[in-house]
mmCIF file of C-alpha atoms in Angstrom:
data_model
loop_
_atom_site.group_PDB
_atom_site.id
_atom_site.type_symbol
_atom_site.label_atom_id
_atom_site.label_comp_id
_atom_site.label_asym_id
_atom_site.label_seq_id
_atom_site.Cartn_x
_atom_site.Cartn_y
_atom_site.Cartn_z
ATOM 1 C CA MET A 1 44.570 -7.318 30.184
ATOM 2 C CA THR A 2 44.039 -9.301 33.267
ATOM 3 C CA ASP A 3 44.964 -13.108 33.376
ATOM 4 C CA GLU A 4 41.342 -13.798 33.062
ATOM 5 C CA SER A 5 40.733 -11.873 30.197
ATOM 6 C CA ARG A 6 43.520 -13.338 28.168
ATOM 7 C CA ALA A 7 42.185 -16.565 28.922
ATOM 8 C CA THR A 8 38.711 -15.637 27.706
ATOM 9 C CA THR A 9 39.829 -14.244 24.464
ATOM 10 C CA PRO A 10 39.691 -16.919 21.980
ATOM 11 C CA PRO A 11 43.367 -17.081 19.896
ATOM 12 C CA THR A 12 41.586 -17.142 16.642
ATOM 13 C CA ALA A 13 40.528 -13.548 17.307
ATOM 14 C CA HIS A 14 44.321 -12.422 17.706
ATOM 15 C CA CYS A 15 44.995 -14.462 14.663
ATOM 16 C CA CYS A 16 42.341 -12.836 12.733
ATOM 17 C CA SER A 17 43.137 -9.238 13.858
ATOM 18 C CA ARG A 18 46.849 -9.812 12.696
ATOM 19 C CA GLN A 19 45.868 -11.312 9.379
ATOM 20 C CA ARG A 20 43.667 -8.137 8.870
ATOM 21 C CA PHE A 21 46.395 -6.125 9.553
ATOM 22 C CA ARG A 22 48.494 -7.635 7.314
ATOM 23 C CA ARG A 23 46.068 -7.631 4.719
ATOM 24 C CA GLY A 24 45.634 -3.893 5.166
ATOM 25 C CA ARG A 25 49.422 -3.319 5.041
ATOM 26 C CA ALA A 26 49.814 -5.247 1.811
ATOM 27 C CA LEU A 27 47.049 -3.234 0.302
ATOM 28 C CA ALA A 28 48.297 0.237 1.314
ATOM 29 C CA ARG A 29 51.515 -0.812 -0.254
ATOM 30 C CA ARG A 30 49.828 -1.225 -3.504
ATOM 31 C CA TRP A 31 48.727 2.566 -3.739
ATOM 32 C CA PRO A 32 50.880 3.145 -6.971
ATOM 33 C CA THR A 33 48.460 0.330 -8.647
ATOM 34 C CA ALA A 34 45.390 2.026 -7.351
ATOM 35 C CA LEU A 35 46.540 5.404 -8.694
ATOM 36 C CA ALA A 36 47.285 4.074 -11.893
ATOM 37 C CA LEU A 37 43.930 2.418 -12.319
ATOM 38 C CA ALA A 38 42.374 5.617 -11.475
ATOM 39 C CA LEU A 39 44.186 7.440 -13.843
ATOM 40 C CA THR A 40 43.729 5.143 -16.779
ATOM 41 C CA GLY A 41 39.970 4.779 -15.953
ATOM 42 C CA ALA A 42 39.832 8.564 -16.417
ATOM 43 C CA LEU A 43 41.623 8.331 -19.651
ATOM 44 C CA ILE A 44 39.349 5.796 -21.103
ATOM 45 C CA VAL A 45 36.393 7.620 -20.272
ATOM 46 C CA GLY A 46 37.831 10.738 -21.849
ATOM 47 C CA ASP A 47 39.111 8.495 -24.810
ATOM 48 C CA SER A 48 35.564 7.210 -25.229
ATOM 49 C CA ALA A 49 33.756 10.732 -25.028
ATOM 50 C CA ALA A 50 36.140 11.885 -27.723
ATOM 51 C CA ASP A 51 35.516 8.928 -30.032
ATOM 52 C CA GLY A 52 39.216 7.810 -29.663
ATOM 53 C CA GLY A 53 40.428 7.655 -33.559
ATOM 54 C CA GLY A 54 43.600 9.549 -35.015
ATOM 55 C CA ASP A 55 43.552 12.108 -32.406
ATOM 56 C CA ALA A 56 44.109 9.728 -29.498
ATOM 57 C CA VAL A 57 46.696 7.649 -31.405
ATOM 58 C CA ARG A 58 48.582 10.726 -32.122
ATOM 59 C CA GLY A 59 48.421 11.965 -28.654
ATOM 60 C CA TYR A 60 49.620 8.724 -27.055
ATOM 61 C CA ALA A 61 52.210 8.467 -29.920
ATOM 62 C CA GLU A 62 53.498 12.033 -28.726
ATOM 63 C CA ALA A 63 53.446 10.982 -25.254
ATOM 64 C CA LEU A 64 55.069 7.459 -25.689
ATOM 65 C CA PRO A 65 58.586 9.171 -25.881
ATOM 66 C CA LEU A 66 58.225 10.462 -22.437
ATOM 67 C CA LEU A 67 58.186 6.895 -21.188
ATOM 68 C CA PRO A 68 62.135 5.931 -21.868
ATOM 69 C CA LEU A 69 63.218 9.621 -21.701
ATOM 70 C CA LEU A 70 62.381 9.466 -17.926
ATOM 71 C CA TYR A 71 64.662 6.198 -17.566
ATOM 72 C CA VAL A 72 67.409 7.948 -19.295
ATOM 73 C CA VAL A 73 67.474 11.148 -17.277
ATOM 74 C CA ILE A 74 66.887 9.087 -13.866
ATOM 75 C CA ASN A 75 69.606 6.736 -14.667
ATOM 76 C CA GLN A 76 72.143 9.787 -15.356
ATOM 77 C CA ALA A 77 71.023 11.555 -12.064
ATOM 78 C CA GLY A 78 71.952 8.244 -10.334
ATOM 79 C CA SER A 79 69.414 8.356 -7.681
ATOM 80 C CA PRO A 80 65.931 6.756 -7.554
ATOM 81 C CA ARG A 81 64.861 9.674 -5.187
ATOM 82 C CA VAL A 82 64.458 12.254 -8.101
ATOM 83 C CA THR A 83 61.978 9.644 -10.006
ATOM 84 C CA TRP A 84 58.476 11.498 -9.199
ATOM 85 C CA PRO A 85 60.150 15.036 -9.588
ATOM 86 C CA VAL A 86 61.608 14.159 -12.907
ATOM 87 C CA LEU A 87 58.218 12.774 -13.915
ATOM 88 C CA GLY A 88 56.502 15.930 -12.829
ATOM 89 C CA ALA A 89 59.080 17.817 -14.922
ATOM 90 C CA GLY A 90 58.713 15.782 -18.004
ATOM 91 C CA VAL A 91 54.777 16.031 -18.012
ATOM 92 C CA ALA A 92 55.207 19.977 -17.595
ATOM 93 C CA VAL A 93 57.751 20.170 -20.532
ATOM 94 C CA MET A 94 55.367 18.080 -22.780
ATOM 95 C CA PHE A 95 52.467 20.134 -21.825
ATOM 96 C CA ALA A 96 54.324 23.341 -22.695
ATOM 97 C CA VAL A 97 55.376 21.870 -25.950
ATOM 98 C CA GLN A 98 51.757 21.103 -26.831
ATOM 99 C CA ALA A 99 50.619 24.344 -26.207
ATOM 100 C CA GLN A 100 52.464 25.518 -29.632
ATOM 101 C CA ASP A 101 52.310 24.403 -32.876
ATOM 102 C CA ALA A 102 55.955 24.849 -33.691
ATOM 103 C CA VAL A 103 57.575 21.602 -33.088
ATOM 104 C CA SER A 104 56.158 18.092 -32.312
ATOM 105 C CA PRO A 105 56.323 17.168 -28.560
ATOM 106 C CA GLY A 106 57.485 13.503 -29.443
ATOM 107 C CA GLY A 107 60.124 14.963 -31.629
ATOM 108 C CA VAL A 108 61.395 17.468 -28.561
ATOM 109 C CA LEU A 109 61.238 14.312 -26.168
ATOM 110 C CA VAL A 110 63.192 12.205 -28.738
ATOM 111 C CA ALA A 111 65.728 15.050 -28.919
ATOM 112 C CA VAL A 112 66.244 15.450 -25.324
ATOM 113 C CA ALA A 113 66.669 11.753 -24.677
ATOM 114 C CA LEU A 114 69.341 11.667 -27.309
ATOM 115 C CA GLY A 115 71.017 14.702 -25.714
ATOM 116 C CA VAL A 116 71.151 12.957 -22.322
ATOM 117 C CA LEU A 117 72.361 9.702 -23.893
ATOM 118 C CA LEU A 118 75.143 11.706 -25.444
ATOM 119 C CA TRP A 119 75.986 13.483 -22.158
ATOM 120 C CA GLY A 120 76.061 9.762 -20.458
ATOM 121 C CA VAL A 121 78.684 8.735 -23.034
ATOM 122 C CA VAL A 122 80.933 11.543 -22.564
ATOM 123 C CA ARG A 123 80.599 12.010 -18.632
ATOM 124 C CA GLY A 124 79.948 8.569 -17.776
ATOM 125 C CA ALA A 125 77.014 6.211 -16.020
ATOM 126 C CA PRO A 126 76.425 5.985 -12.658
ATOM 127 C CA HIS A 127 74.999 2.609 -13.095
ATOM 128 C CA GLY A 128 77.422 1.520 -15.554
ATOM 129 C CA ARG A 129 78.277 1.565 -19.331
ATOM 130 C CA THR A 130 75.868 -1.624 -19.708
ATOM 131 C CA VAL A 131 72.818 -0.214 -18.127
ATOM 132 C CA LEU A 132 73.529 2.863 -19.999
ATOM 133 C CA GLY A 133 73.473 0.636 -23.280
ATOM 134 C CA ILE A 134 70.085 -0.724 -21.920
ATOM 135 C CA GLN A 135 68.646 2.528 -21.510
ATOM 136 C CA ALA A 136 69.872 3.587 -24.727
ATOM 137 C CA ALA A 137 68.116 0.754 -26.521
ATOM 138 C CA GLY A 138 64.667 1.606 -24.513
ATOM 139 C CA ALA A 139 64.756 5.135 -26.026
ATOM 140 C CA ILE A 140 65.720 4.012 -29.397
ATOM 141 C CA VAL A 141 63.144 1.360 -29.646
ATOM 142 C CA PHE A 142 60.172 3.237 -27.998
ATOM 143 C CA GLY A 143 61.038 6.269 -29.838
ATOM 144 C CA ALA A 144 60.858 4.517 -33.393
ATOM 145 C CA LEU A 145 57.564 2.959 -32.404
ATOM 146 C CA ALA A 146 56.184 6.533 -31.497
ATOM 147 C CA VAL A 147 57.743 7.938 -34.910
ATOM 148 C CA THR A 148 56.004 4.879 -36.845
ATOM 149 C CA GLY A 149 52.716 5.711 -34.957
ATOM 150 C CA LEU A 150 53.086 9.510 -35.982
ATOM 151 C CA LEU A 151 54.124 8.631 -39.543
ATOM 152 C CA VAL A 152 51.674 5.988 -40.878
ATOM 153 C CA ASP A 153 47.940 5.860 -41.229
ATOM 154 C CA PRO A 154 46.369 6.010 -37.598
ATOM 155 C CA ASP A 155 44.556 2.530 -38.243
ATOM 156 C CA ILE A 156 47.859 0.839 -38.575
ATOM 157 C CA GLY A 157 49.903 3.378 -36.329
ATOM 158 C CA ARG A 158 47.623 2.334 -33.264
ATOM 159 C CA TYR A 159 49.279 -0.655 -33.242
ATOM 160 C CA ALA A 160 52.731 0.258 -33.355
ATOM 161 C CA VAL A 161 51.940 2.939 -30.553
ATOM 162 C CA ALA A 162 49.832 0.199 -28.607
ATOM 163 C CA ALA A 163 52.841 -2.028 -28.739
ATOM 164 C CA GLY A 164 55.215 0.760 -27.598
ATOM 165 C CA TRP A 165 53.068 1.320 -24.471
ATOM 166 C CA PHE A 166 52.169 -2.225 -23.911
ATOM 167 C CA PHE A 167 56.053 -3.190 -23.746
ATOM 168 C CA HIS A 168 57.182 -0.371 -22.085
ATOM 169 C CA GLY A 169 54.813 -1.869 -19.089
ATOM 170 C CA VAL A 170 57.217 -4.897 -19.427
ATOM 171 C CA TRP A 171 59.966 -2.521 -19.314
ATOM 172 C CA ASP A 172 58.805 -1.050 -16.102
ATOM 173 C CA PHE A 173 58.224 -4.445 -14.694
ATOM 174 C CA ALA A 174 61.736 -5.640 -15.710
ATOM 175 C CA HIS A 175 63.098 -2.535 -13.740
ATOM 176 C CA LEU A 176 61.057 -3.518 -10.688
ATOM 177 C CA ARG A 177 62.073 -7.138 -10.671
ATOM 178 C CA LEU A 178 65.583 -7.612 -12.400
ATOM 179 C CA LYS A 179 68.528 -7.108 -9.936
ATOM 180 C CA ARG A 180 70.677 -5.277 -12.577
ATOM 181 C CA LEU A 181 68.138 -2.910 -13.171
ATOM 182 C CA LYS A 182 66.611 -2.453 -9.680
ATOM 183 C CA GLY A 183 67.375 0.853 -8.047
ATOM 184 C CA ILE A 184 67.536 3.050 -11.398
ATOM 185 C CA VAL A 185 63.948 4.391 -10.768
ATOM 186 C CA ALA A 186 61.715 4.348 -7.582
ATOM 187 C CA PRO A 187 59.862 1.144 -7.252
ATOM 188 C CA SER A 188 56.478 2.878 -6.573
ATOM 189 C CA PHE A 189 57.026 4.741 -10.216
ATOM 190 C CA ALA A 190 58.006 1.491 -11.734
ATOM 191 C CA GLU A 191 54.963 -0.181 -10.489
ATOM 192 C CA TRP A 192 52.541 2.685 -11.285
ATOM 193 C CA CYS A 193 54.134 3.270 -14.838
ATOM 194 C CA ALA A 194 53.768 -0.492 -15.525
ATOM 195 C CA VAL A 195 50.078 -0.521 -14.812
ATOM 196 C CA VAL A 196 49.463 2.720 -16.847
ATOM 197 C CA ASP A 197 51.362 1.450 -19.651
ATOM 198 C CA VAL A 198 49.809 -1.967 -20.118
ATOM 199 C CA VAL A 199 46.230 -0.477 -19.820
ATOM 200 C CA VAL A 200 46.868 2.199 -22.174
ATOM 201 C CA GLY A 201 48.382 -0.151 -24.521
ATOM 202 C CA LEU A 202 45.378 -2.556 -24.196
ATOM 203 C CA GLU A 203 42.972 0.379 -24.705
ATOM 204 C CA LEU A 204 44.600 1.045 -27.850
ATOM 205 C CA VAL A 205 44.101 -2.147 -29.299
ATOM 206 C CA PHE A 206 40.740 -3.096 -27.918
ATOM 207 C CA LEU A 207 38.866 0.055 -27.435
ATOM 208 C CA GLY A 208 39.993 2.387 -30.316
#
């Protein structure tokens, strides 16, 4: 670019270009939110087509224990790089268990979470005993909400399951923002999971 062309280019044009570039980068970094909204949109459409009801509540109740289990396993792995592979493996296991009628998927996930926690107590926790205790508390609370949703009447259980999903979104956000909990899972997963959990929780309350 010549001195003359530089002189004739309005300074505001450079400023606007830089601002658009920065906005584009900021939006690109929000891909977990976009992915979560696309997924939950599809879930809402599917649940509406199926008329929701007890089947939807049961399905979300059986999937709820997977959420704290992921945190327990990733915490024990000691590296956030395994976050998305662990999610893929967890979903595959859940669908495999759902394909048979011998045992409840929720029960299997709760049992696996307890086994991993016991392993952490015996071998030690990569992020320390305090964080292991936090993950154990999460597994117990969210597991209890899932079991409640499965045992009581679906009209009542809906709210227990909704609370589990919604407050696990808060759990995700805490792992995204709080210094002590950062680095346990990949930030992209925490953002994605927070949006999915909150939207599912609200769907169970308002669209059920």
